[in-house]
Coordinates of C-alpha atoms and ligand atoms in Angstrom, one line a residue:
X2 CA 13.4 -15.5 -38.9
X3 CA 10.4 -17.8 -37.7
X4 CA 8.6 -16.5 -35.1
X5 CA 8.9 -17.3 -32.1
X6 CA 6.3 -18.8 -29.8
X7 CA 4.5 -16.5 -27.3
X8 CA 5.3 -16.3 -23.5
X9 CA 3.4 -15.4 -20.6
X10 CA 5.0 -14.4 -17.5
X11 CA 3.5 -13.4 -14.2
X12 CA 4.6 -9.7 -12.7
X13 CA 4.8 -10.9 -9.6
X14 CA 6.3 -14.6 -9.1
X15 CA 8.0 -14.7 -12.8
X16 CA 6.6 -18.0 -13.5
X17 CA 6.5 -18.0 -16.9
X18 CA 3.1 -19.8 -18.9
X19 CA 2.8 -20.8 -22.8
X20 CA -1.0 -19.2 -22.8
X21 CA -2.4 -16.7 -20.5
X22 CA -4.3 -17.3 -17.4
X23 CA -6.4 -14.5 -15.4
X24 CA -4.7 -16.3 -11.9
X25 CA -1.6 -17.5 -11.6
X26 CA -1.2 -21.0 -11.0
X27 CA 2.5 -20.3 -9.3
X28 CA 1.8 -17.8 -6.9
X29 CA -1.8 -16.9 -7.1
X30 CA -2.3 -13.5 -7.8
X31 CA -4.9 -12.4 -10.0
X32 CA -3.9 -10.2 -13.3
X33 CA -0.5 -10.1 -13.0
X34 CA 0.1 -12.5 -16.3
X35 CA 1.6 -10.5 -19.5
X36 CA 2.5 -11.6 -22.8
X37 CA 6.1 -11.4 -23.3
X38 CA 8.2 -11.5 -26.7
X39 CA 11.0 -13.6 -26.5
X40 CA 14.2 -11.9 -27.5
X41 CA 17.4 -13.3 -29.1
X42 CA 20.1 -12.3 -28.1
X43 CA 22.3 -14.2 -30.3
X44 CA 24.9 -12.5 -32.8
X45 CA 22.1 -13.7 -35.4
X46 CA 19.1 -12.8 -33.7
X47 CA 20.6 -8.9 -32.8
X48 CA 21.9 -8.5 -36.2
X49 CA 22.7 -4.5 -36.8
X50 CA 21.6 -3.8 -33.5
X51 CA 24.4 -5.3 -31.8
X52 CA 25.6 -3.5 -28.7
X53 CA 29.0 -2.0 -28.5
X54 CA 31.8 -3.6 -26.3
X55 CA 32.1 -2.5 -23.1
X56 CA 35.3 -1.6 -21.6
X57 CA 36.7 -3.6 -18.5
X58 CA 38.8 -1.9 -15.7
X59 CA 41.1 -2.8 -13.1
X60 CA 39.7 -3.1 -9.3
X61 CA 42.5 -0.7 -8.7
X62 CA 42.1 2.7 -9.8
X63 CA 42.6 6.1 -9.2
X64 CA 38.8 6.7 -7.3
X65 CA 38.1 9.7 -4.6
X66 CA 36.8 8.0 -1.3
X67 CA 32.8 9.5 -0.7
X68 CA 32.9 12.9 0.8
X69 CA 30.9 12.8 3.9
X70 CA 29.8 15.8 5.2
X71 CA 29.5 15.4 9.3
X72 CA 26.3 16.7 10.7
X73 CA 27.8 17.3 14.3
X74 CA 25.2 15.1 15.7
X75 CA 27.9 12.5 16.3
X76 CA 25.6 9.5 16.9
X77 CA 23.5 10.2 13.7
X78 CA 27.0 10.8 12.3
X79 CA 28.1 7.6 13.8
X80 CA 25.1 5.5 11.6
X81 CA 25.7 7.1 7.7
X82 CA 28.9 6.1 8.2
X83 CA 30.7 9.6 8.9
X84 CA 27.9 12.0 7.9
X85 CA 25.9 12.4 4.7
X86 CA 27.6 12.2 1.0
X87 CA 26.2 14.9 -1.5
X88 CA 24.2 13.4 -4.2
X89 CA 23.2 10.5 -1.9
X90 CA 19.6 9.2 -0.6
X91 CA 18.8 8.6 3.0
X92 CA 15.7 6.6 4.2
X93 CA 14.6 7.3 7.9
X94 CA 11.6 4.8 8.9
X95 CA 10.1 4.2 12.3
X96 CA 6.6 4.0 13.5
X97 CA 4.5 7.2 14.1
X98 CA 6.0 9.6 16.8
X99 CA 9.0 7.7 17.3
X100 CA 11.0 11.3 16.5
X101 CA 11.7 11.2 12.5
X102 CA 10.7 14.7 12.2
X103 CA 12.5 15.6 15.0
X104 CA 15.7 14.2 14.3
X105 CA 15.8 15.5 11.0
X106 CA 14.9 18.9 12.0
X107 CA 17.9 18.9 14.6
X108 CA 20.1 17.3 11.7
X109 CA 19.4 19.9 9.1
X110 CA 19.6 22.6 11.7
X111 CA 23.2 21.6 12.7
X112 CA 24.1 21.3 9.2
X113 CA 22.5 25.3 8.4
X114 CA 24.4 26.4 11.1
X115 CA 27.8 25.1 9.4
X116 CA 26.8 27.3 6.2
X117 CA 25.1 24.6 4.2
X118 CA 22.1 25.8 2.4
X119 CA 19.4 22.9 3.5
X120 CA 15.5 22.9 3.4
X121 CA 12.5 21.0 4.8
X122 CA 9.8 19.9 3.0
X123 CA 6.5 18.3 4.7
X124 CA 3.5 17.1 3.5
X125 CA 1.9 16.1 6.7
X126 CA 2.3 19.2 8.6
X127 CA 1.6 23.2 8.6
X128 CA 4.5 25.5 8.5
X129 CA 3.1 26.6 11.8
X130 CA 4.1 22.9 13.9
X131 CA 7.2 22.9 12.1
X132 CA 8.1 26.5 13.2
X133 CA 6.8 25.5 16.9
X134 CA 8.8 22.3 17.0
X135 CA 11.7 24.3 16.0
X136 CA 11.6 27.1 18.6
X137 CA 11.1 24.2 20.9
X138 CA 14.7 22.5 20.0
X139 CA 15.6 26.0 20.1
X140 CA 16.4 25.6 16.3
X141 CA 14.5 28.5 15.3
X142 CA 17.5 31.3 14.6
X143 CA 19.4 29.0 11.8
X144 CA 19.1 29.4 8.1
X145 CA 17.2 26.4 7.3
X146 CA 14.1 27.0 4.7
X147 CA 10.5 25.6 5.1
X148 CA 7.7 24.6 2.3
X149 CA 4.9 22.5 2.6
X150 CA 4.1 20.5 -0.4
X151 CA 3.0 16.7 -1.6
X152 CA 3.1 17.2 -5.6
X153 CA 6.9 16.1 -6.7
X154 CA 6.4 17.7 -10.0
X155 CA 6.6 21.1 -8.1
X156 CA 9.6 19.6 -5.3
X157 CA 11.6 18.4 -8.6
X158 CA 11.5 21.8 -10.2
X159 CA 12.1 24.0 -6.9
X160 CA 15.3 21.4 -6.0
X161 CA 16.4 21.6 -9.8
X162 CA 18.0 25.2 -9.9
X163 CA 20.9 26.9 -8.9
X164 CA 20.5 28.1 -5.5
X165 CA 18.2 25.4 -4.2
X166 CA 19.1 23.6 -0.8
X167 CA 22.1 21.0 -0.6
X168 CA 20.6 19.1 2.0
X169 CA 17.0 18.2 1.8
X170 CA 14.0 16.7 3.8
X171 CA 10.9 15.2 2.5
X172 CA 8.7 14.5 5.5
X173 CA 7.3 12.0 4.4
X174 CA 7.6 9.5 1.0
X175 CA 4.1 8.2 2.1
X176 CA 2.5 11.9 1.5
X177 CA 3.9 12.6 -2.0
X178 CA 2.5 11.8 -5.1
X179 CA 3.3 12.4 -9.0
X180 CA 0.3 13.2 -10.8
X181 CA 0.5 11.4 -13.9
X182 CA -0.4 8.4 -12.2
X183 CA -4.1 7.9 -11.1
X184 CA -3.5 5.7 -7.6
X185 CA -3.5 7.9 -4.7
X186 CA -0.7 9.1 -2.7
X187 CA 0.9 6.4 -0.2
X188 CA 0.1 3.4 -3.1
X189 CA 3.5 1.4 -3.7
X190 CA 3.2 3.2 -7.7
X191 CA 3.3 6.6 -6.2
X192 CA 6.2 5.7 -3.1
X193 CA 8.1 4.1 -5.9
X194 CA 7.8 7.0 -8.6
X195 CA 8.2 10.3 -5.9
X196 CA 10.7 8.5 -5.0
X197 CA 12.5 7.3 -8.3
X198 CA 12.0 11.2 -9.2
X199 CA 13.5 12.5 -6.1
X200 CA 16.8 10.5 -6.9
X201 CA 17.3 11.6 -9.8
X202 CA 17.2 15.6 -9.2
X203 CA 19.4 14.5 -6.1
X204 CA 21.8 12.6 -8.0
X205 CA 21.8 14.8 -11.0
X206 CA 22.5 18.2 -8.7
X207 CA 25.0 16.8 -6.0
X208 CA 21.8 17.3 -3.4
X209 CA 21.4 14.7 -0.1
X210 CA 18.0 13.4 -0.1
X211 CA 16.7 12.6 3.5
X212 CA 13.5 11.2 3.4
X213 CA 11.1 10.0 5.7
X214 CA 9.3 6.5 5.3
X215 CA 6.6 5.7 7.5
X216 CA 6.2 1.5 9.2
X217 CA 3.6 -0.8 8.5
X218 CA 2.0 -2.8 11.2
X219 CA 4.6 -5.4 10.2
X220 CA 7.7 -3.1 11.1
X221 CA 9.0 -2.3 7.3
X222 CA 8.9 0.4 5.6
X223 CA 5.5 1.5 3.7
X224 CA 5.3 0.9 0.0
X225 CA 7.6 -1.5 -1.9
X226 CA 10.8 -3.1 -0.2
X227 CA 11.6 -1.5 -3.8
X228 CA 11.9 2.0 -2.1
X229 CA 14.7 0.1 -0.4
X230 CA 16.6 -1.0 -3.0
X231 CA 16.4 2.5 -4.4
X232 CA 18.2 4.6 -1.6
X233 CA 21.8 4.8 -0.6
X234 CA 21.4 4.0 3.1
X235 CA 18.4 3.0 4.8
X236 CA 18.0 3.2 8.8
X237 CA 15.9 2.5 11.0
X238 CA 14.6 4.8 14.0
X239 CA 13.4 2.2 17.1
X240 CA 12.3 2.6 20.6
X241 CA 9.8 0.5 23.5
X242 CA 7.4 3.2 23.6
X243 CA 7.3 4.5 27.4
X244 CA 11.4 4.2 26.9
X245 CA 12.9 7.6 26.8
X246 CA 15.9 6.2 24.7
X247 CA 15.6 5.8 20.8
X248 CA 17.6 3.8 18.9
X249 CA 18.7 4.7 15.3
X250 CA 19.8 1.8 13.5
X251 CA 21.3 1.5 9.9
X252 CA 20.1 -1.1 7.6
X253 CA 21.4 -0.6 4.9
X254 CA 24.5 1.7 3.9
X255 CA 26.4 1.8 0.4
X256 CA 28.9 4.4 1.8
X257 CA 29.8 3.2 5.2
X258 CA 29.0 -0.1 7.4
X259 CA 25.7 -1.5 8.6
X260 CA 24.5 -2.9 11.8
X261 CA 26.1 0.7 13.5
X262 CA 23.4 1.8 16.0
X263 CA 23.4 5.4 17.8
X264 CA 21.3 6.1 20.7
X265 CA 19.6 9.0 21.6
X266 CA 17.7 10.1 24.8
X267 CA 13.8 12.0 23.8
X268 CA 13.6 15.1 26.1
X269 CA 11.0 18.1 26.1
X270 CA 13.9 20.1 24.2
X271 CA 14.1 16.9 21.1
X272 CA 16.5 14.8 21.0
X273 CA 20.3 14.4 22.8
X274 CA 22.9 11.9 22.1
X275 CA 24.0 9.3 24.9
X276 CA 27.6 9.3 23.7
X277 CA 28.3 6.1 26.4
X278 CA 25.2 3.7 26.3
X279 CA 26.8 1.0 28.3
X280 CA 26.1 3.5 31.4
X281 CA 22.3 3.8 30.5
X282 CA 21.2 0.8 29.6
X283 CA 22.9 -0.7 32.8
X284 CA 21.6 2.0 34.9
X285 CA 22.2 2.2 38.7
X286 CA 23.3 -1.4 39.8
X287 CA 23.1 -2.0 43.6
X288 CA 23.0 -5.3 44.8
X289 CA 23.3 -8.2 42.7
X290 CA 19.9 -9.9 42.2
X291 CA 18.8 -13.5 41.0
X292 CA 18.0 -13.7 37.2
X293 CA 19.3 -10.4 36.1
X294 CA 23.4 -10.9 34.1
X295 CA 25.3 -8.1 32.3
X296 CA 25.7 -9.0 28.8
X297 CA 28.9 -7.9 27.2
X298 CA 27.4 -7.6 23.9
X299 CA 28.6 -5.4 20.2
X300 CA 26.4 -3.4 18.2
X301 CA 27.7 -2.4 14.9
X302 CA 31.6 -1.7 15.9
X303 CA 30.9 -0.8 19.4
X304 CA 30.6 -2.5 22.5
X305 CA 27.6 -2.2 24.6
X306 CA 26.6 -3.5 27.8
X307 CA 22.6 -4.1 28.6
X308 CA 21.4 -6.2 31.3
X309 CA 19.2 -8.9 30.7
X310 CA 16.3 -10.2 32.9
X311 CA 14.5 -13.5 33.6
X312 CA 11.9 -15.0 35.4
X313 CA 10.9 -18.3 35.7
X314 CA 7.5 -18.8 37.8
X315 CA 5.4 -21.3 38.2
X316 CA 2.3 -21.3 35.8
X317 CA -1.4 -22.0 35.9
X318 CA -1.6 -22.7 32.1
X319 CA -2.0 -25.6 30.1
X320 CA 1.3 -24.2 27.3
X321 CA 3.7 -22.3 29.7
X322 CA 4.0 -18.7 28.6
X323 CA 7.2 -17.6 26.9
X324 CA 7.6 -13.9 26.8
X325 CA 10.2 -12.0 25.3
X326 CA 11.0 -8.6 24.9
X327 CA 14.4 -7.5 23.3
X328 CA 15.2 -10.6 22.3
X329 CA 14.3 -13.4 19.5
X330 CA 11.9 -15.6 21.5
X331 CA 13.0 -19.5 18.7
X332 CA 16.6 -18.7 20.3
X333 CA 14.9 -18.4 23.5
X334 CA 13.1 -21.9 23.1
X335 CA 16.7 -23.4 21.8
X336 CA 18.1 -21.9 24.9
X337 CA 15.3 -23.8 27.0
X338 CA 15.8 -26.7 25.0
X339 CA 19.9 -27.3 25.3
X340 CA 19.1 -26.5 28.9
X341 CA 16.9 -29.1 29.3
X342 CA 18.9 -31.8 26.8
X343 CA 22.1 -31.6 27.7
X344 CA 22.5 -30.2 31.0
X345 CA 19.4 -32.0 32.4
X346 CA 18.3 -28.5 34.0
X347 CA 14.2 -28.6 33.1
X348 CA 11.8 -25.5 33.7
X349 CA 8.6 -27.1 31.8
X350 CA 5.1 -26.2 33.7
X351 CA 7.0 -22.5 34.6
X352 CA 5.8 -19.3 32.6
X353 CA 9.4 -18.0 31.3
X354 CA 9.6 -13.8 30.8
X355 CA 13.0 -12.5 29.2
X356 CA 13.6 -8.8 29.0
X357 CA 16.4 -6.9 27.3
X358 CA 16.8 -3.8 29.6
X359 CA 16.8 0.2 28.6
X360 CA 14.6 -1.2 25.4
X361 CA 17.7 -2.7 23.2
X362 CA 16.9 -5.3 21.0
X363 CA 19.8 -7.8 20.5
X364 CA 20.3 -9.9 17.8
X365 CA 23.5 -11.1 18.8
X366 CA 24.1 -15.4 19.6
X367 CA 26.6 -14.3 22.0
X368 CA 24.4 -13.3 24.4
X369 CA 23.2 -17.2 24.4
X370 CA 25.2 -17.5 27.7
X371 CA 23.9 -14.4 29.3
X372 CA 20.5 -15.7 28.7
X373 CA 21.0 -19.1 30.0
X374 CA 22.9 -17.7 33.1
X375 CA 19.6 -15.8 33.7
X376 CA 17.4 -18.3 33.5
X377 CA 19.6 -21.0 35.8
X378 CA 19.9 -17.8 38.2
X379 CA 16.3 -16.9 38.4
X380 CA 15.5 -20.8 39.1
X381 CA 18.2 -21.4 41.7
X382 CA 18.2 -17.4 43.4
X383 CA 21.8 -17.8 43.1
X384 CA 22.4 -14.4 41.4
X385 CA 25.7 -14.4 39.3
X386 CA 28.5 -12.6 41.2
X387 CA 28.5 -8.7 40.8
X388 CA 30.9 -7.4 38.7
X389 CA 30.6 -10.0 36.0
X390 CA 29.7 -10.0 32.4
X391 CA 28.6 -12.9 30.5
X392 CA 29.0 -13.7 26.7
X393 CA 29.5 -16.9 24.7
X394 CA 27.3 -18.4 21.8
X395 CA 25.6 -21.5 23.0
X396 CA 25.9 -24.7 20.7
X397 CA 23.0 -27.7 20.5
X398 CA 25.2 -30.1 21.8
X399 CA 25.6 -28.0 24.7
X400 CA 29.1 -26.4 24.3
X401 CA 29.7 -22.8 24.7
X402 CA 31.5 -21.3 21.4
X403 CA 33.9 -18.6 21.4
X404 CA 32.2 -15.0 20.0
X405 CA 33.9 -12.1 17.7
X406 CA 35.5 -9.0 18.8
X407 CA 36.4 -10.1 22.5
X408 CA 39.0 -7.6 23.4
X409 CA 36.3 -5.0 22.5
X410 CA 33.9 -6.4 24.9
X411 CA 36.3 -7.2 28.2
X412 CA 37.7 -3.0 27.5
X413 CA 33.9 -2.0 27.6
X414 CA 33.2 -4.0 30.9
X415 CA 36.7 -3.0 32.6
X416 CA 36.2 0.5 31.8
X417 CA 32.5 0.3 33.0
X418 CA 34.4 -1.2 36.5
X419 CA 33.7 -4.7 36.1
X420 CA 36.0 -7.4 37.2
X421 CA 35.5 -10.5 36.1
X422 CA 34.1 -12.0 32.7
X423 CA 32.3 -15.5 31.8
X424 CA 33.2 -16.3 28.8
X425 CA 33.6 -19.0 26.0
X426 CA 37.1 -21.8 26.4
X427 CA 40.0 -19.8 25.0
X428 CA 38.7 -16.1 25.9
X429 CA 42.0 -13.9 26.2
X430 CA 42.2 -10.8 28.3
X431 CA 44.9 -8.9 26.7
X432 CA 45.5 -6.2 28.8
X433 CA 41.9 -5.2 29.6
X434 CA 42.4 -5.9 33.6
X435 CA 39.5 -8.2 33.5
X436 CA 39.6 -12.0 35.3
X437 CA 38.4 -14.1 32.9
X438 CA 36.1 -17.6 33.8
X439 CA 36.1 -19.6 30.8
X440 CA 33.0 -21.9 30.5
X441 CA 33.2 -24.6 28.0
X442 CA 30.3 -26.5 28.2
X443 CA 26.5 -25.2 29.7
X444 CA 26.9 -27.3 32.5
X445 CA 29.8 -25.8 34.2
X446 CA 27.5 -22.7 34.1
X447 CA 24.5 -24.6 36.1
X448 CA 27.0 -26.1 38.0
X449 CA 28.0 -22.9 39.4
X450 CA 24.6 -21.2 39.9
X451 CA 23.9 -23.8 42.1
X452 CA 21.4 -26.7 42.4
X453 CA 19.9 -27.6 39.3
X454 CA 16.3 -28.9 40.0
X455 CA 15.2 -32.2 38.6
X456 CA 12.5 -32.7 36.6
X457 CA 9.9 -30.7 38.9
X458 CA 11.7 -28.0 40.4
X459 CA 10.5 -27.6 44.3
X460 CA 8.6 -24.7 44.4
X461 CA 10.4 -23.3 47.6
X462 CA 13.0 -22.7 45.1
X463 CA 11.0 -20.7 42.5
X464 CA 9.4 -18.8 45.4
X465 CA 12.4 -17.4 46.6
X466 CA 13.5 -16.5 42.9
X467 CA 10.3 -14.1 42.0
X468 CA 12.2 -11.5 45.2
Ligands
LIG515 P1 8.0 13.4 15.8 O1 9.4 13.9 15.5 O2 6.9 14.3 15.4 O3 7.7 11.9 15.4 P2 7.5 11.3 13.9 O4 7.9 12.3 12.9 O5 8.4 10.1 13.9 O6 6.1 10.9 13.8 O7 8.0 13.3 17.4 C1 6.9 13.1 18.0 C2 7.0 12.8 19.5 O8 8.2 13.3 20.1 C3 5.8 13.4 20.2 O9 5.2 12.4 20.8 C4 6.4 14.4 21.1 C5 7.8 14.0 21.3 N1 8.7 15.2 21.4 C6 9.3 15.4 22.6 O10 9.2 14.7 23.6 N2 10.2 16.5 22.7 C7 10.4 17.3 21.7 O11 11.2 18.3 21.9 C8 9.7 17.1 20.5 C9 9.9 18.1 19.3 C10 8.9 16.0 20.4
LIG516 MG1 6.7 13.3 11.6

């Protein structure tokens, strides 16, 4: 066989080069070129080293569902998609003193007191904090075991016998490290391999792996979006710090659905569930006020009201400020802009704040229409009726499009003892008790919040919307 030519191919990009190169010209990074052989795969080119045929099944098959294993923490229940599945991984991120350690303490602790053997292992703290922050959650009595230690040659073993704990914490990835590599602990090689070693033992003994990933200033998880890819589910702990409430979102789940959120309130005893967050985030709601709407919105598979806020005031700045908080601030500026375009309803030269109440972030188009409504609202102080929930996805041509899971949403507002929904053309109440308002097109909503202010709004008007 002649030989074939050599190939260079760059670690990181993949761009693949006939000599090698100390940059590369694709992506840039320095050293990441390696020689690679070229292999073929042909009948010919394998010859006696064929590999054997590979048997095809039907999608239907005799296949036990995964066994999860409720905590009794419902909402942390309520995110792995029923509770935790033995021989399963389980990635908890969130930035510094969000509440990882104490969540998973109060998980593992209501697990030990159903009679399942589980164990906490930290490498960022003494045995002494841990033992505090349990008699603080009043935790302290339950059978759960404590080590402290970073080297996962020593983890591996302990976890690898008969007798060792079914349910497992390693607070945190970032703190381990396997010692046959040379790059310190917290370096993408060592998060990858403590973590590739962890799996295994977990996978190969039935155990449930919880681990704890630290955030990078950017808001993922430390080390390689590889550690990702690795684990069965990922979620994601989040809360406005100052907020009492904490939000535990999944990102990822092989065994159950993503996007579920459970909510959880921090007190000086840890943490409680909020089994009805509609309540919460809407809080006490007295009078109706200019520029604040409740949005009828769903997280996950449940429906959730939150109120959302604007102000539109007058500014003193060259570029208007747009601040958002809770929300995506280019849907914001699309919201400004179909405002502007199509209903002919203009707040340029006015610094606009938006604020997502309770500290929810929403991701959701279909709170488009609650947004806009607050905006008109805060620039006319015409406050939308009390007892009214918005929703409706806004398109750029100005038309308001009907949103999923509808029934769910006008249920959640009638039971929360609201009356009356705006919502996109062809919105049904079936049976929820609601009065529904359909609103086509964005300027039916201006139209109803009153005046819409030309091109300079009057500033008596904005005056009497900052009350
Ligand atoms: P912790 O679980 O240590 O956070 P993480 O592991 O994500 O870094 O929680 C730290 C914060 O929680 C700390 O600021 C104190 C607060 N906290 C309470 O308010 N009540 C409690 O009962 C506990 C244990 C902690
Ligand atoms: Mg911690």
């Amino acid at each position: 066989m002649a030989k074939a030519a050599a190939r260079y191919a760059c670690q990181q990009c993949g761009a693949v080069t006939s000599r090698w190169t100390g940059k590369c010209e694709a992506c840039g990074s320095w050293n990441s070129i390696v020689e690679e052989t070229p292999v073929d795969l042909t009948p010919k080119g394998l010859g006696a080293g064929r590999g054997r045929t590979i048997e095809l099944v039907g999608l239907k098959g005799e296949t036990e569902d995964a066994a999860h294993v409720p905590s009794g923490i419902k909402e942390f229940d309520r995110v792995c998609g029923g509770g935790l599945v033995p021989g399963s991984a389980l990635l908890v991120g969130g930035d510094p003193g969000i509440g990882k350690s104490t969540l998973l303490l109060q998980v593992v602790a209501r697990l030990a007191a159903h009679g399942i053997p589980c164990g906490y292992v930290t490498g960022e703290e003494a045995i002494g904090q841990v033992r505090l922050r349990a008699r603080r959650l009043g935790v302290a009595d339950t059978s759960v075991t404590l080590a402290t230690a970073t080297a996962i040659r020593d983890i591996v073993a302990t976890l690898d016998k008969p007798g060792a704990p079914q349910v497992v914490v390693i607070d945190s990835i970032q703190t381990m490290y396997v010692d046959m590599l040379d790059s310190a602990p917290g370096t993408v090689a060592q998060v990858r391999a403590s973590a590739q070693e962890l799996i295994r033992v977990a996978k190969r003994r039935g155990l449930t792996l919880l681990l704890v990933g630290h955030v990078t200033k950017e808001g993922t998880i430390a080390g390689p979006k590889v550690l990702e890819h690795m684990v069965d589910t990922v979620l994601y702990f989040e809360g406005e710090r100052g907020h009492q409430f904490r939000i535990l979102r999944t990102v990822k789940n092989r065994y159950g659905p993503t996007d579920e959120i459970g909510v959880f309130d921090m007190t000086d005893r840890g943490l409680n569930e909020v089994p009805n967050p509609s309540a919460l985030f809407l809080g006490e709601r007295g009078q109706a006020v200019s520029g604040a709407v409740v949005f009828a919105g769903i997280e996950g598979t449940r429906p959730m009201l939150v109120e959302i806020q604007a102000l539109v005031a007058p500014s003193s700045l060259g570029t208007p400020r747009r601040a958002v908080v809770g929300w995506d601030a280019a849907r914001l500026a699309m919201v400004l802009a179909v405002l502007d375009a199509r209903s002919g309803f203009t707040i340029a030269g006015h610094d606009v704040f938006l604020n997502v109440a309770g500290g929810l972030k929403i991701g959701e188009p279909a709170a488009d229409l609650a947004v806009a409504a607050a905006l008109v609202s805060s620039v006319t102080a015409t406050p939308v009726p009390r007892e009214t929930v918005v929703f409706g996805e806004i398109g750029l041509s100005g038309e308001v499009r009907p949103v999923g899971q509808t029934d769910a949403r006008l249920k959640e507002a009638a039971k929360l003892g609201f009356a009356r929904a705006w919502a996109p053309k062809g919105t049904r109440c079936r049976g929820a008790g609601l009065e529904v308002e359909e609103v086509a097109r964005l300027d039916e909503l201006v139209a109803r919040l009153g005046e819409r202010p030309r091109a300079k709004p009057g500033p008596g008007v904005l005056e009497r919307s900052r009350v």
